């Protein structure tokens, strides 16, 4: 099989200490209330390690509050494209959208987030590591934001074939790859048990008409690494009030209050788009 | 900069781009055989054009398997007109078992049974199915002057049938820069799609590739001498991602080419098998300049 890694630019990070049950979440999008709720839920379920896979800001209000929540709750973190952009005060979020409507709303979010992130917060975002590797039992799990090969690559369920996942696991020397970036949670396991888990996002609902947000627990069950997606309720009414008070777009608030995405839809594959309302 | 040559290229040094990895496999399932003959077709397809012949089903499946071995992320069927292939549904099934599939079509041959079959696959296949229908105007007059008489009505009927079976086809519109250009803007195409049942309209704009029939179309033009990539352009670290040939290949009955646009250019034939073609390739064609300046990809 040919390599799917292309010209890999960085050496693999060292594997960190071993865990038994790991909670993994991504895409906080400044939803600090959801971050607190997810971490509390993960601890209550006995997670012995908690990892955040990047994109602290965007979409929601008061970006420093999510930074503070992650730091105070001692969550392990890796960097998303948004964190790199805000951390280095770049011109845009580098989300990887190609459609002008997606980019319009992404820029509104980004300009607000950059303007409201403190210098101290930006420094913290800038120094986050771009990937991590953890040990679960005998197996190595590679944690990244978009994909192992690009921070802003979208790995959707309907467009990420098994053969490609096999290539990622082989080239990145991992049993399981865990990512976020798309905002929709899903996983695919190969016949040999290897696979890819996209943990979705906790910053906004999963375009399913529900107001809860989702994270993943990864653990060994009967000798196999197994992921469980967990819905978490949080105070979405308070978040909506804070977004309105900050003058964030009503389109964003509607997503929080209805569970349906209203913006950044053009990037969705037809299959995923079809499941939503818009 | 590498200085190797295309398989049948000239002996002079050529401007080369490293291939990053294979993400997108194009399969010219019907070659250059098409049921219509558009005035601006940059690979000059038509009913009797067999420069690239229709591929046999086993050859298509071999190409798909070679692509999977190379780690592909997506498959696109094109031609010609893919729905002319007598075994197209079996080929679609074979592709969708392996990876997400996109199909480029003029929409004319999508009758009710075909639309129903495609709708069933969209709903239940393991991976995503995208249909992209070419339309070069929002009226018969606008569209048919480049795509042929009666094509607008047939294509719109095809779109309507797809929408009625749950598919959301993308409309592909060629950007011509003379009186043949579509007079409609994005909003007009969106409205047209909504009127025909597409609830989430999407429009893909195709820049003019001034080769094939487009080069000789009245009102078209050849490339100008300065419309070429330079070695300096390729110093940009992201160049292999900005050019679709950095992550894709096109298989036809006649071999494997750097991209689906240059299949009539012998200097861009990279081998007879996919495994031979995943390597550095030339980017010195004038059409490469269009992809570069437009950051254009046939696939997304």
mmCIF file of C-alpha atoms in Angstrom, chain B residues 114-236:
data_model
loop_
_atom_site.group_PDB
_atom_site.id
_atom_site.type_symbol
_atom_site.label_atom_id
_atom_site.label_comp_id
_atom_site.label_asym_id
_atom_site.label_seq_id
_atom_site.Cartn_x
_atom_site.Cartn_y
_atom_site.Cartn_z
ATOM 1 C CA UNK B 114 -32.034 5.448 -12.653
ATOM 2 C CA UNK B 115 -32.969 8.293 -10.294
ATOM 3 C CA UNK B 116 -34.692 5.803 -8.014
ATOM 4 C CA UNK B 117 -31.678 3.484 -8.054
ATOM 5 C CA UNK B 118 -29.355 6.376 -7.232
ATOM 6 C CA UNK B 119 -31.624 7.582 -4.437
ATOM 7 C CA UNK B 120 -31.572 4.128 -2.848
ATOM 8 C CA UNK B 121 -27.792 4.096 -2.949
ATOM 9 C CA UNK B 122 -27.533 7.614 -1.521
ATOM 10 C CA UNK B 123 -29.655 6.510 1.435
ATOM 11 C CA UNK B 124 -28.008 3.175 2.161
ATOM 12 C CA UNK B 125 -24.482 2.916 0.725
ATOM 13 C CA UNK B 126 -21.588 2.807 3.190
ATOM 14 C CA UNK B 127 -20.229 6.088 1.799
ATOM 15 C CA UNK B 128 -21.422 9.379 0.353
ATOM 16 C CA UNK B 129 -22.748 9.658 -3.209
ATOM 17 C CA UNK B 130 -22.567 13.045 -4.951
ATOM 18 C CA UNK B 131 -24.109 13.809 -8.338
ATOM 19 C CA UNK B 132 -22.914 16.839 -10.249
ATOM 20 C CA UNK B 133 -24.929 17.946 -13.254
ATOM 21 C CA UNK B 134 -23.572 20.402 -15.818
ATOM 22 C CA UNK B 135 -25.809 23.325 -16.701
ATOM 23 C CA UNK B 136 -24.565 26.438 -18.466
ATOM 24 C CA UNK B 137 -27.583 28.659 -18.106
ATOM 25 C CA UNK B 138 -30.928 29.047 -16.368
ATOM 26 C CA UNK B 139 -32.891 29.107 -19.631
ATOM 27 C CA UNK B 140 -32.936 26.825 -22.681
ATOM 28 C CA UNK B 141 -31.555 29.697 -24.746
ATOM 29 C CA UNK B 142 -28.595 30.290 -22.424
ATOM 30 C CA UNK B 143 -27.743 26.638 -21.874
ATOM 31 C CA UNK B 144 -28.462 25.105 -25.252
ATOM 32 C CA UNK B 145 -26.327 27.477 -27.294
ATOM 33 C CA UNK B 146 -23.258 25.733 -25.850
ATOM 34 C CA UNK B 147 -24.637 22.352 -24.785
ATOM 35 C CA UNK B 148 -26.995 21.614 -27.703
ATOM 36 C CA UNK B 149 -30.662 21.878 -28.514
ATOM 37 C CA UNK B 150 -33.015 20.265 -26.012
ATOM 38 C CA UNK B 151 -30.309 19.634 -23.425
ATOM 39 C CA UNK B 152 -31.613 22.187 -20.886
ATOM 40 C CA UNK B 153 -35.039 20.586 -20.620
ATOM 41 C CA UNK B 154 -33.591 17.084 -20.370
ATOM 42 C CA UNK B 155 -30.966 18.056 -17.783
ATOM 43 C CA UNK B 156 -33.457 19.915 -15.594
ATOM 44 C CA UNK B 157 -35.801 16.926 -15.770
ATOM 45 C CA UNK B 158 -32.916 14.756 -14.598
ATOM 46 C CA UNK B 159 -32.201 17.123 -11.690
ATOM 47 C CA UNK B 160 -35.868 17.086 -10.728
ATOM 48 C CA UNK B 161 -35.955 13.275 -10.719
ATOM 49 C CA UNK B 162 -32.823 13.101 -8.565
ATOM 50 C CA UNK B 163 -34.281 15.599 -6.089
ATOM 51 C CA UNK B 164 -37.531 13.640 -5.910
ATOM 52 C CA UNK B 165 -35.495 10.611 -4.785
ATOM 53 C CA UNK B 166 -33.680 12.457 -2.012
ATOM 54 C CA UNK B 167 -30.483 13.439 -3.820
ATOM 55 C CA UNK B 168 -29.192 16.998 -3.801
ATOM 56 C CA UNK B 169 -27.273 17.356 -7.073
ATOM 57 C CA UNK B 170 -24.659 20.061 -7.428
ATOM 58 C CA UNK B 171 -24.932 22.127 -10.596
ATOM 59 C CA UNK B 172 -21.655 22.770 -12.430
ATOM 60 C CA UNK B 173 -21.548 25.954 -14.482
ATOM 61 C CA UNK B 174 -18.786 26.844 -16.938
ATOM 62 C CA UNK B 175 -17.462 30.372 -16.701
ATOM 63 C CA UNK B 176 -17.033 31.469 -20.299
ATOM 64 C CA UNK B 177 -15.817 34.986 -20.968
ATOM 65 C CA UNK B 178 -17.742 35.963 -24.073
ATOM 66 C CA UNK B 179 -21.305 36.126 -25.359
ATOM 67 C CA UNK B 180 -21.758 32.363 -24.873
ATOM 68 C CA UNK B 181 -21.412 32.725 -21.106
ATOM 69 C CA UNK B 182 -24.401 32.034 -18.878
ATOM 70 C CA UNK B 183 -26.157 35.314 -18.199
ATOM 71 C CA UNK B 184 -27.423 34.005 -14.840
ATOM 72 C CA UNK B 185 -25.711 34.552 -11.504
ATOM 73 C CA UNK B 186 -25.474 32.272 -8.472
ATOM 74 C CA UNK B 187 -28.818 33.442 -7.075
ATOM 75 C CA UNK B 188 -30.567 32.537 -10.348
ATOM 76 C CA UNK B 189 -29.133 29.019 -10.346
ATOM 77 C CA UNK B 190 -30.108 28.598 -6.685
ATOM 78 C CA UNK B 191 -33.651 29.703 -7.490
ATOM 79 C CA UNK B 192 -33.826 27.364 -10.494
ATOM 80 C CA UNK B 193 -32.703 24.433 -8.339
ATOM 81 C CA UNK B 194 -35.240 25.251 -5.631
ATOM 82 C CA UNK B 195 -38.001 25.430 -8.248
ATOM 83 C CA UNK B 196 -37.093 21.909 -9.303
ATOM 84 C CA UNK B 197 -37.106 20.404 -5.837
ATOM 85 C CA UNK B 198 -33.486 20.759 -4.692
ATOM 86 C CA UNK B 199 -33.790 21.977 -1.098
ATOM 87 C CA UNK B 200 -30.090 22.633 -0.470
ATOM 88 C CA UNK B 201 -28.865 24.133 -3.756
ATOM 89 C CA UNK B 202 -25.148 24.104 -4.512
ATOM 90 C CA UNK B 203 -23.364 25.594 -7.528
ATOM 91 C CA UNK B 204 -19.831 24.714 -8.675
ATOM 92 C CA UNK B 205 -18.204 27.232 -11.030
ATOM 93 C CA UNK B 206 -15.788 25.837 -13.612
ATOM 94 C CA UNK B 207 -13.153 28.265 -14.937
ATOM 95 C CA UNK B 208 -12.441 28.219 -18.681
ATOM 96 C CA UNK B 209 -9.867 25.636 -19.738
ATOM 97 C CA UNK B 210 -8.816 26.942 -23.142
ATOM 98 C CA UNK B 211 -8.032 23.587 -24.699
ATOM 99 C CA UNK B 212 -9.955 21.010 -26.718
ATOM 100 C CA UNK B 213 -13.115 22.304 -28.348
ATOM 101 C CA UNK B 214 -13.126 25.423 -26.143
ATOM 102 C CA UNK B 215 -9.917 26.600 -27.789
ATOM 103 C CA UNK B 216 -11.531 26.693 -31.222
ATOM 104 C CA UNK B 217 -15.018 27.795 -30.149
ATOM 105 C CA UNK B 218 -16.043 31.041 -31.789
ATOM 106 C CA UNK B 219 -15.560 33.539 -28.965
ATOM 107 C CA UNK B 220 -13.102 31.275 -27.143
ATOM 108 C CA UNK B 221 -9.386 31.890 -27.252
ATOM 109 C CA UNK B 222 -6.073 30.129 -26.923
ATOM 110 C CA UNK B 223 -3.894 30.599 -23.829
ATOM 111 C CA UNK B 224 -1.509 33.527 -23.899
ATOM 112 C CA UNK B 225 2.205 32.934 -23.771
ATOM 113 C CA UNK B 226 2.511 34.137 -20.175
ATOM 114 C CA UNK B 227 -0.224 31.825 -18.894
ATOM 115 C CA UNK B 228 2.225 29.236 -17.561
ATOM 116 C CA UNK B 229 3.361 28.115 -14.132
ATOM 117 C CA UNK B 230 6.916 29.012 -13.196
ATOM 118 C CA UNK B 231 9.409 27.301 -10.930
ATOM 119 C CA UNK B 232 8.960 30.249 -8.580
ATOM 120 C CA UNK B 233 5.242 29.468 -8.154
ATOM 121 C CA UNK B 234 6.082 25.972 -6.961
ATOM 122 C CA UNK B 235 8.322 27.247 -4.186
ATOM 123 C CA UNK B 236 5.110 27.773 -2.210
#
